mmCIF file of C-alpha atoms and ligand atoms in Angstrom:
data_model
loop_
_atom_site.group_PDB
_atom_site.id
_atom_site.type_symbol
_atom_site.label_atom_id
_atom_site.label_comp_id
_atom_site.label_asym_id
_atom_site.label_seq_id
_atom_site.Cartn_x
_atom_site.Cartn_y
_atom_site.Cartn_z
ATOM 1 C CA MET P 1 32.989 3.691 10.331
ATOM 2 C CA PRO P 2 32.734 3.731 14.125
ATOM 3 C CA GLY P 3 29.392 3.271 15.881
ATOM 4 C CA TYR P 4 28.042 6.395 17.542
ATOM 5 C CA CYS P 5 24.800 8.192 18.253
ATOM 6 C CA VAL P 6 23.360 10.334 15.487
ATOM 7 C CA CYS P 7 20.498 12.812 15.874
ATOM 8 C CA SER P 8 17.586 11.062 17.585
ATOM 9 C CA ILE P 9 19.162 7.624 17.306
ATOM 10 C CA THR P 10 20.019 6.353 20.720
ATOM 11 C CA MET P 11 21.054 2.869 19.695
ATOM 12 C CA MET P 12 24.723 2.260 19.003
ATOM 13 C CA GLN P 13 24.090 -0.920 17.068
ATOM 14 C CA SER P 14 21.370 -2.048 14.709
ATOM 15 C CA ARG P 15 20.338 -5.658 14.311
ATOM 16 C CA GLY P 16 19.811 -7.129 10.875
ATOM 17 C CA ALA P 17 18.592 -10.542 9.646
ATOM 18 C CA VAL P 18 21.440 -11.700 7.427
ATOM 19 C CA LEU P 19 21.403 -14.302 4.667
ATOM 20 C CA LYS P 20 24.974 -15.621 4.731
ATOM 21 C CA SER P 21 24.603 -18.545 2.344
ATOM 22 C CA PHE P 22 21.771 -19.770 0.161
ATOM 23 C CA GLY P 23 19.463 -22.288 1.744
ATOM 24 C CA ALA P 24 20.795 -21.628 5.254
ATOM 25 C CA PRO P 25 18.685 -20.057 8.030
ATOM 26 C CA LEU P 26 19.122 -16.304 8.413
ATOM 27 C CA GLU P 27 21.192 -15.079 11.339
ATOM 28 C CA ILE P 28 20.675 -11.960 13.446
ATOM 29 C CA GLU P 29 23.808 -9.803 13.464
ATOM 30 C CA SER P 30 24.604 -6.401 14.904
ATOM 31 C CA PHE P 31 26.080 -3.540 12.922
ATOM 32 C CA ASP P 32 27.403 -0.117 13.858
ATOM 33 C CA VAL P 33 24.878 2.639 13.278
ATOM 34 C CA PRO P 34 26.107 4.834 10.407
ATOM 35 C CA ASP P 35 25.834 8.597 10.154
ATOM 36 C CA PRO P 36 23.835 9.430 6.984
ATOM 37 C CA GLU P 37 25.843 11.063 4.233
ATOM 38 C CA PRO P 38 24.504 14.114 2.368
ATOM 39 C CA GLY P 39 21.331 13.122 0.490
ATOM 40 C CA ALA P 40 20.902 9.917 2.509
ATOM 41 C CA LEU P 41 18.767 9.124 5.512
ATOM 42 C CA LEU P 42 18.368 6.572 8.218
ATOM 43 C CA VAL P 43 14.953 5.093 8.990
ATOM 44 C CA GLN P 44 13.782 3.124 11.979
ATOM 45 C CA VAL P 45 11.880 0.123 10.616
ATOM 46 C CA ALA P 46 8.410 -0.410 12.077
ATOM 47 C CA TYR P 47 7.499 -3.308 9.776
ATOM 48 C CA GLY P 48 9.748 -5.101 7.302
ATOM 49 C CA GLY P 49 7.563 -7.131 4.962
ATOM 50 C CA ILE P 50 8.307 -10.638 3.749
ATOM 51 C CA CYS P 51 7.498 -11.180 0.089
ATOM 52 C CA GLY P 52 7.277 -14.422 -1.886
ATOM 53 C CA THR P 53 10.450 -13.336 -3.674
ATOM 54 C CA ASP P 54 12.338 -13.483 -0.352
ATOM 55 C CA VAL P 55 11.641 -17.227 -0.144
ATOM 56 C CA HIS P 56 13.289 -17.626 -3.548
ATOM 57 C CA LEU P 57 16.176 -15.322 -2.612
ATOM 58 C CA GLN P 58 16.868 -17.363 0.504
ATOM 59 C CA ALA P 59 16.894 -20.550 -1.587
ATOM 60 C CA GLY P 60 19.334 -19.003 -4.088
ATOM 61 C CA HIS P 61 16.944 -18.970 -7.056
ATOM 62 C CA LEU P 62 17.859 -15.407 -8.057
ATOM 63 C CA PRO P 63 21.301 -13.873 -8.603
ATOM 64 C CA MET P 64 22.496 -11.815 -5.631
ATOM 65 C CA PRO P 65 25.583 -11.368 -3.449
ATOM 66 C CA THR P 66 25.919 -12.672 0.117
ATOM 67 C CA PRO P 67 25.914 -11.796 2.938
ATOM 68 C CA VAL P 68 22.806 -9.618 2.614
ATOM 69 C CA ILE P 69 20.321 -8.155 5.085
ATOM 70 C CA LEU P 70 17.116 -9.180 3.327
ATOM 71 C CA GLY P 71 13.954 -7.064 3.152
ATOM 72 C CA HIS P 72 12.839 -4.892 0.246
ATOM 73 C CA GLU P 73 9.506 -3.657 1.554
ATOM 74 C CA ALA P 74 8.968 -1.633 4.718
ATOM 75 C CA VAL P 75 7.402 1.223 6.596
ATOM 76 C CA GLY P 76 9.044 3.130 9.411
ATOM 77 C CA THR P 77 9.953 6.508 10.819
ATOM 78 C CA VAL P 78 12.722 8.895 9.857
ATOM 79 C CA ALA P 79 15.527 8.466 12.386
ATOM 80 C CA ALA P 80 18.169 10.782 10.964
ATOM 81 C CA LEU P 81 18.392 12.989 7.887
ATOM 82 C CA GLY P 82 21.581 13.568 5.973
ATOM 83 C CA ARG P 83 22.397 17.084 4.804
ATOM 84 C CA GLU P 84 20.280 18.283 1.842
ATOM 85 C CA VAL P 85 17.368 15.975 2.666
ATOM 86 C CA THR P 86 14.493 18.332 3.389
ATOM 87 C CA GLU P 87 11.465 16.918 1.593
ATOM 88 C CA ASP P 88 9.877 13.678 0.421
ATOM 89 C CA ALA P 89 9.195 12.550 -3.160
ATOM 90 C CA LEU P 90 5.976 14.595 -3.241
ATOM 91 C CA GLY P 91 7.705 17.766 -2.027
ATOM 92 C CA ALA P 92 6.311 17.584 1.511
ATOM 93 C CA PRO P 93 8.731 18.623 4.272
ATOM 94 C CA LEU P 94 10.535 15.700 5.869
ATOM 95 C CA ALA P 95 11.587 15.624 9.521
ATOM 96 C CA GLU P 96 12.794 13.132 12.074
ATOM 97 C CA GLY P 97 9.890 11.063 13.395
ATOM 98 C CA ASP P 98 7.863 11.275 10.178
ATOM 99 C CA ARG P 99 6.170 8.023 9.132
ATOM 100 C CA VAL P 100 7.452 6.972 5.718
ATOM 101 C CA THR P 101 7.767 4.225 3.173
ATOM 102 C CA TRP P 102 10.306 4.007 0.388
ATOM 103 C CA ALA P 103 11.003 2.422 -2.975
ATOM 104 C CA SER P 104 13.052 -0.760 -2.937
ATOM 105 C CA SER P 105 15.291 0.297 -5.792
ATOM 106 C CA ILE P 106 17.243 3.183 -7.281
ATOM 107 C CA ALA P 107 17.574 3.388 -11.060
ATOM 108 C CA CYS P 108 20.767 4.858 -12.522
ATOM 109 C CA GLY P 109 19.087 7.451 -14.728
ATOM 110 C CA ARG P 110 21.820 7.053 -17.358
ATOM 111 C CA CYS P 111 21.388 3.699 -19.119
ATOM 112 C CA PHE P 112 19.405 3.024 -22.331
ATOM 113 C CA TYR P 113 16.319 1.862 -20.407
ATOM 114 C CA CYS P 114 16.361 4.816 -18.003
ATOM 115 C CA ARG P 115 17.088 7.512 -20.562
ATOM 116 C CA GLN P 116 15.700 6.426 -23.928
ATOM 117 C CA GLU P 117 12.978 3.964 -22.958
ATOM 118 C CA ARG P 118 12.014 5.706 -19.673
ATOM 119 C CA GLN P 119 11.549 2.297 -18.047
ATOM 120 C CA PRO P 120 13.466 2.520 -14.751
ATOM 121 C CA THR P 121 12.364 -0.987 -13.709
ATOM 122 C CA LEU P 122 14.515 -2.296 -16.574
ATOM 123 C CA CYS P 123 17.545 -0.204 -15.547
ATOM 124 C CA GLU P 124 20.790 -2.029 -16.244
ATOM 125 C CA ASN P 125 22.346 -0.736 -13.027
ATOM 126 C CA ARG P 126 19.398 -0.926 -10.670
ATOM 127 C CA ARG P 127 20.345 -1.021 -6.984
ATOM 128 C CA VAL P 128 17.800 -2.944 -4.908
ATOM 129 C CA TYR P 129 17.620 -2.796 -1.131
ATOM 130 C CA GLY P 130 17.546 -6.180 0.541
ATOM 131 C CA ILE P 131 18.830 -7.886 -2.617
ATOM 132 C CA SER P 132 21.742 -6.382 -4.500
ATOM 133 C CA ARG P 133 23.811 -4.711 -1.727
ATOM 134 C CA SER P 134 25.954 -6.838 0.548
ATOM 135 C CA SER P 135 25.969 -6.142 4.276
ATOM 136 C CA ASP P 136 29.767 -6.427 4.132
ATOM 137 C CA ARG P 137 29.847 -2.969 2.569
ATOM 138 C CA TRP P 138 29.506 0.229 4.576
ATOM 139 C CA PRO P 139 26.926 1.388 5.654
ATOM 140 C CA HIS P 140 25.758 -2.235 5.886
ATOM 141 C CA LEU P 141 22.067 -1.562 6.662
ATOM 142 C CA PHE P 142 20.708 -2.053 3.125
ATOM 143 C CA GLY P 143 17.745 -4.302 3.984
ATOM 144 C CA SER P 144 14.545 -3.695 5.929
ATOM 145 C CA TRP P 145 14.733 -6.779 8.144
ATOM 146 C CA GLY P 146 16.419 -4.955 10.994
ATOM 147 C CA ASP P 147 16.117 -2.081 13.456
ATOM 148 C CA LEU P 148 17.384 0.547 11.055
ATOM 149 C CA GLN P 149 17.724 0.860 7.287
ATOM 150 C CA TYR P 150 20.077 3.203 5.475
ATOM 151 C CA LEU P 151 18.570 4.892 2.415
ATOM 152 C CA GLU P 152 21.164 6.178 -0.008
ATOM 153 C CA ALA P 153 20.981 9.476 -1.884
ATOM 154 C CA GLY P 154 18.530 9.055 -4.772
ATOM 155 C CA SER P 155 16.077 6.908 -2.800
ATOM 156 C CA THR P 156 12.366 7.574 -3.262
ATOM 157 C CA VAL P 157 10.940 8.271 0.193
ATOM 158 C CA VAL P 158 7.289 9.169 0.744
ATOM 159 C CA ARG P 159 5.504 10.300 3.892
ATOM 160 C CA LEU P 160 2.455 8.220 4.743
ATOM 161 C CA PRO P 161 -0.885 10.054 4.629
ATOM 162 C CA GLY P 162 -2.007 10.982 8.152
ATOM 163 C CA ASP P 163 -5.091 8.773 8.168
ATOM 164 C CA VAL P 164 -3.326 5.607 6.973
ATOM 165 C CA SER P 165 -1.963 3.237 9.620
ATOM 166 C CA MET P 166 1.487 1.652 9.361
ATOM 167 C CA GLU P 167 -0.221 -1.772 9.241
ATOM 168 C CA ALA P 168 -2.395 -0.733 6.282
ATOM 169 C CA ALA P 169 0.641 0.725 4.493
ATOM 170 C CA ILE P 170 2.697 -2.494 4.763
ATOM 171 C CA ALA P 171 -0.231 -4.894 4.173
ATOM 172 C CA LEU P 172 0.284 -5.236 0.436
ATOM 173 C CA GLY P 173 4.065 -4.757 0.602
ATOM 174 C CA CYS P 174 5.734 -4.614 -2.782
ATOM 175 C CA ALA P 175 2.599 -6.189 -4.316
ATOM 176 C CA GLY P 176 0.799 -2.837 -4.187
ATOM 177 C CA PRO P 177 3.298 -0.836 -6.274
ATOM 178 C CA THR P 178 3.881 -3.925 -8.447
ATOM 179 C CA VAL P 179 0.201 -3.845 -9.404
ATOM 180 C CA VAL P 180 0.277 -0.072 -9.880
ATOM 181 C CA HIS P 181 3.108 -0.643 -12.371
ATOM 182 C CA GLY P 182 1.700 -3.661 -14.197
ATOM 183 C CA LEU P 183 -2.074 -3.363 -14.062
ATOM 184 C CA LEU P 184 -2.570 0.407 -14.046
ATOM 185 C CA GLY P 185 0.577 1.385 -15.949
ATOM 186 C CA ILE P 186 0.815 -1.372 -18.572
ATOM 187 C CA ALA P 187 -2.494 -3.286 -18.917
ATOM 188 C CA LYS P 188 -4.571 -0.151 -18.216
ATOM 189 C CA PRO P 189 -8.059 -1.427 -17.325
ATOM 190 C CA GLY P 190 -11.008 0.602 -18.556
ATOM 191 C CA VAL P 191 -14.104 1.592 -16.601
ATOM 192 C CA GLY P 192 -16.637 -1.237 -16.661
ATOM 193 C CA ASP P 193 -14.081 -3.892 -17.637
ATOM 194 C CA THR P 194 -14.409 -7.475 -16.498
ATOM 195 C CA VAL P 195 -11.145 -8.462 -14.831
ATOM 196 C CA VAL P 196 -10.154 -12.024 -13.960
ATOM 197 C CA VAL P 197 -7.358 -12.358 -11.401
ATOM 198 C CA GLN P 198 -5.480 -15.661 -11.242
ATOM 199 C CA GLY P 199 -4.027 -15.977 -7.742
ATOM 200 C CA CYS P 200 -5.084 -14.682 -4.314
ATOM 201 C CA GLY P 201 -1.713 -13.953 -2.693
ATOM 202 C CA PRO P 202 -0.690 -10.339 -2.092
ATOM 203 C CA VAL P 203 -0.259 -9.569 -5.830
ATOM 204 C CA GLY P 204 -3.642 -11.104 -6.683
ATOM 205 C CA LEU P 205 -5.360 -9.280 -3.818
ATOM 206 C CA ALA P 206 -3.758 -5.998 -4.848
ATOM 207 C CA ALA P 207 -4.799 -6.609 -8.479
ATOM 208 C CA GLY P 208 -8.417 -7.131 -7.419
ATOM 209 C CA MET P 209 -8.347 -4.033 -5.214
ATOM 210 C CA PHE P 210 -6.839 -1.754 -7.850
ATOM 211 C CA ALA P 211 -9.170 -3.130 -10.516
ATOM 212 C CA ARG P 212 -12.002 -2.128 -8.172
ATOM 213 C CA LEU P 213 -10.602 1.375 -7.637
ATOM 214 C CA SER P 214 -10.213 1.714 -11.421
ATOM 215 C CA GLY P 215 -13.925 1.163 -11.951
ATOM 216 C CA ALA P 216 -13.936 -2.470 -13.095
ATOM 217 C CA GLY P 217 -17.470 -3.702 -13.753
ATOM 218 C CA ARG P 218 -16.865 -7.239 -12.549
ATOM 219 C CA ILE P 219 -13.921 -8.968 -10.885
ATOM 220 C CA VAL P 220 -13.491 -12.743 -10.748
ATOM 221 C CA MET P 221 -10.765 -14.182 -8.519
ATOM 222 C CA VAL P 222 -9.402 -17.664 -9.225
ATOM 223 C CA GLY P 223 -7.209 -19.120 -6.492
ATOM 224 C CA GLY P 224 -6.642 -21.054 -3.312
ATOM 225 C CA PRO P 225 -6.127 -22.512 -0.805
ATOM 226 C CA PRO P 226 -9.691 -21.974 0.468
ATOM 227 C CA GLY P 227 -8.583 -19.974 3.546
ATOM 228 C CA ARG P 228 -6.853 -17.373 1.388
ATOM 229 C CA LEU P 229 -9.794 -17.177 -0.961
ATOM 230 C CA GLU P 230 -12.094 -16.758 2.031
ATOM 231 C CA LEU P 231 -9.964 -13.845 3.243
ATOM 232 C CA ALA P 232 -10.295 -12.218 -0.191
ATOM 233 C CA ARG P 233 -14.036 -12.774 -0.052
ATOM 234 C CA SER P 234 -14.350 -11.275 3.432
ATOM 235 C CA LEU P 235 -12.416 -8.199 2.258
ATOM 236 C CA GLY P 236 -14.724 -7.817 -0.744
ATOM 237 C CA VAL P 237 -11.891 -7.914 -3.290
ATOM 238 C CA ALA P 238 -13.913 -9.555 -6.089
ATOM 239 C CA ASP P 239 -17.497 -10.257 -7.177
ATOM 240 C CA ALA P 240 -17.033 -14.000 -7.734
ATOM 241 C CA TYR P 241 -14.500 -16.551 -6.501
ATOM 242 C CA VAL P 242 -13.360 -19.811 -8.085
ATOM 243 C CA ASP P 243 -11.514 -22.233 -5.797
ATOM 244 C CA ILE P 244 -8.804 -24.156 -7.654
ATOM 245 C CA PHE P 245 -8.791 -26.783 -4.882
ATOM 246 C CA ASP P 246 -12.493 -27.315 -5.432
ATOM 247 C CA ILE P 247 -12.411 -27.298 -9.241
ATOM 248 C CA THR P 248 -9.181 -29.069 -10.072
ATOM 249 C CA ASP P 249 -9.648 -29.666 -13.809
ATOM 250 C CA PRO P 250 -8.233 -26.691 -15.790
ATOM 251 C CA SER P 251 -10.719 -26.886 -18.678
ATOM 252 C CA THR P 252 -13.654 -27.055 -16.232
ATOM 253 C CA ARG P 253 -12.202 -24.015 -14.450
ATOM 254 C CA VAL P 254 -11.977 -22.099 -17.701
ATOM 255 C CA GLY P 255 -15.658 -22.824 -18.348
ATOM 256 C CA VAL P 256 -16.711 -21.781 -14.822
ATOM 257 C CA VAL P 257 -14.717 -18.541 -15.040
ATOM 258 C CA THR P 258 -15.890 -17.701 -18.544
ATOM 259 C CA ASP P 259 -19.500 -18.187 -17.464
ATOM 260 C CA GLN P 260 -18.897 -15.437 -14.898
ATOM 261 C CA THR P 261 -18.138 -12.892 -17.658
ATOM 262 C CA PRO P 262 -20.690 -10.895 -19.704
ATOM 263 C CA GLY P 263 -22.105 -13.035 -22.519
ATOM 264 C CA SER P 264 -19.704 -15.813 -21.439
ATOM 265 C CA ARG P 265 -17.237 -14.146 -23.825
ATOM 266 C CA GLY P 266 -14.313 -14.162 -21.413
ATOM 267 C CA ALA P 267 -12.616 -11.333 -19.538
ATOM 268 C CA ASP P 268 -11.472 -7.982 -20.928
ATOM 269 C CA ILE P 269 -8.316 -8.381 -18.847
ATOM 270 C CA VAL P 270 -6.866 -11.477 -17.185
ATOM 271 C CA VAL P 271 -4.099 -10.845 -14.639
ATOM 272 C CA GLU P 272 -1.726 -13.710 -13.853
ATOM 273 C CA ALA P 273 -0.596 -13.429 -10.217
ATOM 274 C CA THR P 274 0.271 -17.035 -9.423
ATOM 275 C CA GLY P 275 3.950 -17.556 -10.189
ATOM 276 C CA VAL P 276 2.930 -20.928 -11.652
ATOM 277 C CA PRO P 277 3.910 -21.287 -15.340
ATOM 278 C CA SER P 278 0.960 -23.540 -16.275
ATOM 279 C CA ALA P 279 -1.471 -20.812 -15.181
ATOM 280 C CA VAL P 280 -0.550 -18.861 -18.334
ATOM 281 C CA ALA P 281 -2.057 -21.386 -20.772
ATOM 282 C CA GLU P 282 -5.215 -21.466 -18.681
ATOM 283 C CA GLY P 283 -5.404 -17.696 -18.392
ATOM 284 C CA LEU P 284 -5.173 -17.168 -22.159
ATOM 285 C CA GLU P 285 -8.316 -19.309 -22.449
ATOM 286 C CA MET P 286 -10.128 -17.004 -20.010
ATOM 287 C CA CYS P 287 -9.555 -13.880 -22.159
ATOM 288 C CA ARG P 288 -12.255 -12.673 -24.515
ATOM 289 C CA PRO P 289 -11.328 -12.026 -28.156
ATOM 290 C CA ASN P 290 -9.443 -8.714 -28.410
ATOM 291 C CA GLY P 291 -8.739 -8.980 -24.681
ATOM 292 C CA THR P 292 -5.553 -8.481 -22.670
ATOM 293 C CA TYR P 293 -3.446 -10.974 -20.750
ATOM 294 C CA LEU P 294 -0.974 -9.599 -18.202
ATOM 295 C CA VAL P 295 1.774 -11.900 -16.903
ATOM 296 C CA LEU P 296 2.518 -10.255 -13.557
ATOM 297 C CA GLY P 297 3.431 -13.047 -11.158
ATOM 298 C CA GLN P 298 6.345 -14.926 -12.750
ATOM 299 C CA TYR P 299 9.161 -13.290 -10.735
ATOM 300 C CA THR P 300 11.172 -16.472 -10.423
ATOM 301 C CA ASP P 301 12.159 -18.463 -13.509
ATOM 302 C CA HIS P 302 10.269 -21.750 -13.089
ATOM 303 C CA GLY P 303 11.009 -22.772 -16.661
ATOM 304 C CA PRO P 304 8.920 -23.154 -19.821
ATOM 305 C CA THR P 305 5.329 -24.299 -20.050
ATOM 306 C CA PRO P 306 3.227 -25.612 -22.955
ATOM 307 C CA LEU P 307 0.677 -23.178 -24.339
ATOM 308 C CA ASN P 308 -1.307 -22.825 -27.524
ATOM 309 C CA PRO P 309 -0.095 -19.752 -29.459
ATOM 310 C CA HIS P 310 -2.967 -20.157 -31.910
ATOM 311 C CA LEU P 311 -5.219 -18.676 -29.201
ATOM 312 C CA ILE P 312 -3.196 -15.455 -29.211
ATOM 313 C CA THR P 313 -3.630 -15.083 -32.974
ATOM 314 C CA ARG P 314 -7.215 -16.239 -33.247
ATOM 315 C CA LYS P 315 -8.431 -14.149 -30.315
ATOM 316 C CA GLN P 316 -6.159 -11.240 -31.299
ATOM 317 C CA LEU P 317 -4.907 -11.010 -27.712
ATOM 318 C CA ARG P 318 -2.557 -8.470 -26.209
ATOM 319 C CA VAL P 319 -0.094 -10.440 -24.076
ATOM 320 C CA LEU P 320 1.858 -8.168 -21.740
ATOM 321 C CA GLY P 321 4.648 -8.482 -19.197
ATOM 322 C CA SER P 322 5.565 -6.321 -16.239
ATOM 323 C CA TRP P 323 8.747 -6.321 -14.201
ATOM 324 C CA ALA P 324 9.182 -4.884 -10.711
ATOM 325 C CA LEU P 325 8.227 -1.364 -9.688
ATOM 326 C CA SER P 326 9.674 2.122 -9.872
ATOM 327 C CA GLY P 327 9.906 4.976 -7.391
ATOM 328 C CA ALA P 328 7.014 6.649 -9.205
ATOM 329 C CA ASP P 329 4.877 3.529 -8.695
ATOM 330 C CA VAL P 330 5.549 3.695 -4.951
ATOM 331 C CA VAL P 331 4.526 7.369 -4.907
ATOM 332 C CA ASP P 332 1.299 6.578 -6.798
ATOM 333 C CA PHE P 333 0.634 3.672 -4.463
ATOM 334 C CA VAL P 334 1.012 5.865 -1.367
ATOM 335 C CA VAL P 335 -1.276 8.504 -2.895
ATOM 336 C CA SER P 336 -3.903 5.781 -3.418
ATOM 337 C CA LEU P 337 -3.585 4.415 0.147
ATOM 338 C CA PRO P 338 -6.328 6.553 1.772
ATOM 339 C CA GLN P 339 -8.878 5.335 -0.815
ATOM 340 C CA LEU P 340 -7.582 1.783 -0.713
ATOM 341 C CA SER P 341 -7.556 1.538 3.088
ATOM 342 C CA GLU P 342 -10.972 3.154 3.359
ATOM 343 C CA ARG P 343 -12.439 0.543 1.027
ATOM 344 C CA PHE P 344 -10.515 -2.524 2.225
ATOM 345 C CA ASP P 345 -9.508 -3.539 5.759
ATOM 346 C CA LEU P 346 -5.852 -3.905 4.764
ATOM 347 C CA ALA P 347 -4.471 -4.370 8.276
ATOM 348 C CA ARG P 348 -6.233 -7.757 8.454
ATOM 349 C CA LEU P 349 -3.701 -9.139 5.974
ATOM 350 C CA VAL P 350 -0.766 -8.557 8.336
ATOM 351 C CA SER P 351 0.811 -11.209 10.599
ATOM 352 C CA PRO P 352 3.582 -9.687 12.767
ATOM 353 C CA TYR P 353 6.676 -11.647 13.883
ATOM 354 C CA PRO P 354 9.600 -10.551 16.082
ATOM 355 C CA LEU P 355 12.857 -10.070 14.183
ATOM 356 C CA GLU P 356 14.347 -13.132 15.904
ATOM 357 C CA ALA P 357 11.544 -15.278 14.420
ATOM 358 C CA VAL P 358 12.608 -14.431 10.874
ATOM 359 C CA ASN P 359 13.093 -18.066 9.853
ATOM 360 C CA ASP P 360 9.671 -19.087 11.219
ATOM 361 C CA ALA P 361 8.123 -16.185 9.343
ATOM 362 C CA LEU P 362 9.844 -17.181 6.082
ATOM 363 C CA GLY P 363 8.591 -20.742 6.576
ATOM 364 C CA ALA P 364 5.027 -19.497 7.098
ATOM 365 C CA VAL P 365 5.204 -17.474 3.862
ATOM 366 C CA GLN P 366 6.631 -20.444 1.973
ATOM 367 C CA ALA P 367 3.862 -22.734 3.254
ATOM 368 C CA GLY P 368 1.178 -20.163 2.435
ATOM 369 C CA ARG P 369 0.028 -20.084 6.071
ATOM 370 C CA VAL P 370 -0.001 -16.276 6.157
ATOM 371 C CA THR P 371 -0.846 -13.635 3.577
ATOM 372 C CA LYS P 372 1.587 -10.941 4.680
ATOM 373 C CA ALA P 373 4.176 -11.779 7.307
ATOM 374 C CA VAL P 374 5.969 -8.729 8.632
ATOM 375 C CA LEU P 375 8.998 -8.498 10.902
ATOM 376 C CA THR P 376 8.517 -6.073 13.767
ATOM 377 C CA PRO P 377 11.878 -5.194 15.358
ATOM 378 C CA ALA P 378 10.134 -3.480 18.299
ATOM 379 C CA LEU P 379 8.336 -6.706 19.310
HETATM 380 ZN ZN1 ZN I 401 8.795 -8.327 -3.266
HETATM 381 ZN ZN1 ZN I 402 19.458 2.848 -15.638
#
């Protein structure tokens, strides 16, 4: 397709940060600006978030084609609407210039998991922006690390509530809807529950925040390094914090955490948000009998880990998994944003980088120097 101006778009070309081969630095390339087809739309990216998964994608730890414009979390403004696109996922009218966010994937609606199981995150034909669509294919702009992103027909697009800033909306990135899916949708905390969160990255922070909004009685966060834990503390995410760099012996940690729960029985729900396999054995120990363990953070396959299955039987535990997020989770997340951003200073999590600094930003995420790096094409 030729490059030309569409609607309010004045740029003829859109830059994108392209992963050409695994392990290699990303390169900034320019692409012709496509005209959105019926049902599709074009968005101007304000912030394209960098997620821990992107570090693994860049290294080639997950199956995907190349070349790809990375970026599966973002906020931006509507740049051009294709025919038939008149409203967002909540039925609100949609116009050029509206501030929006969107789901990273489109489920097929036809496979066994979509139709019979009603679990779109397990869809056998899931299309994921910034991961599964090569930039070699028209309309090229399938990732959020660029000036513009093309959203195909069937995308879940939601307008941001008027009182929520773009920075607050991107602060948790895909971690927010991931926690909506796993914690609220699958583990289902009850009012007054004691919730232990293992990990204080974006998923752990989001788990603490949503546990709070759900009426948890007590929240204990176990994580590190100390700077990240301090950020969680200053945001008021939990009631107690256990620093894994301070208490390095796992069995001592289990004792310290358990002592923070009512009657030292252990937690009603323990949420794993570490991505470290050995955290699972430790987390099972932190559950109270008849409690729930949610494995939420193991997005990359880091291999097996020893654990004691006797604990699961003897404590009669519910051990649950959760994969990815659906369009509905993104909608629920956006609906919760006014409450979430009123309670927590989300924008403090965000570290902006220019698009050209994409490799520095990825390095900072990998090293744990930042909580939420975001690429800002306008910088
Ligand atoms: Zn992600
Ligand atoms: Zn499907």
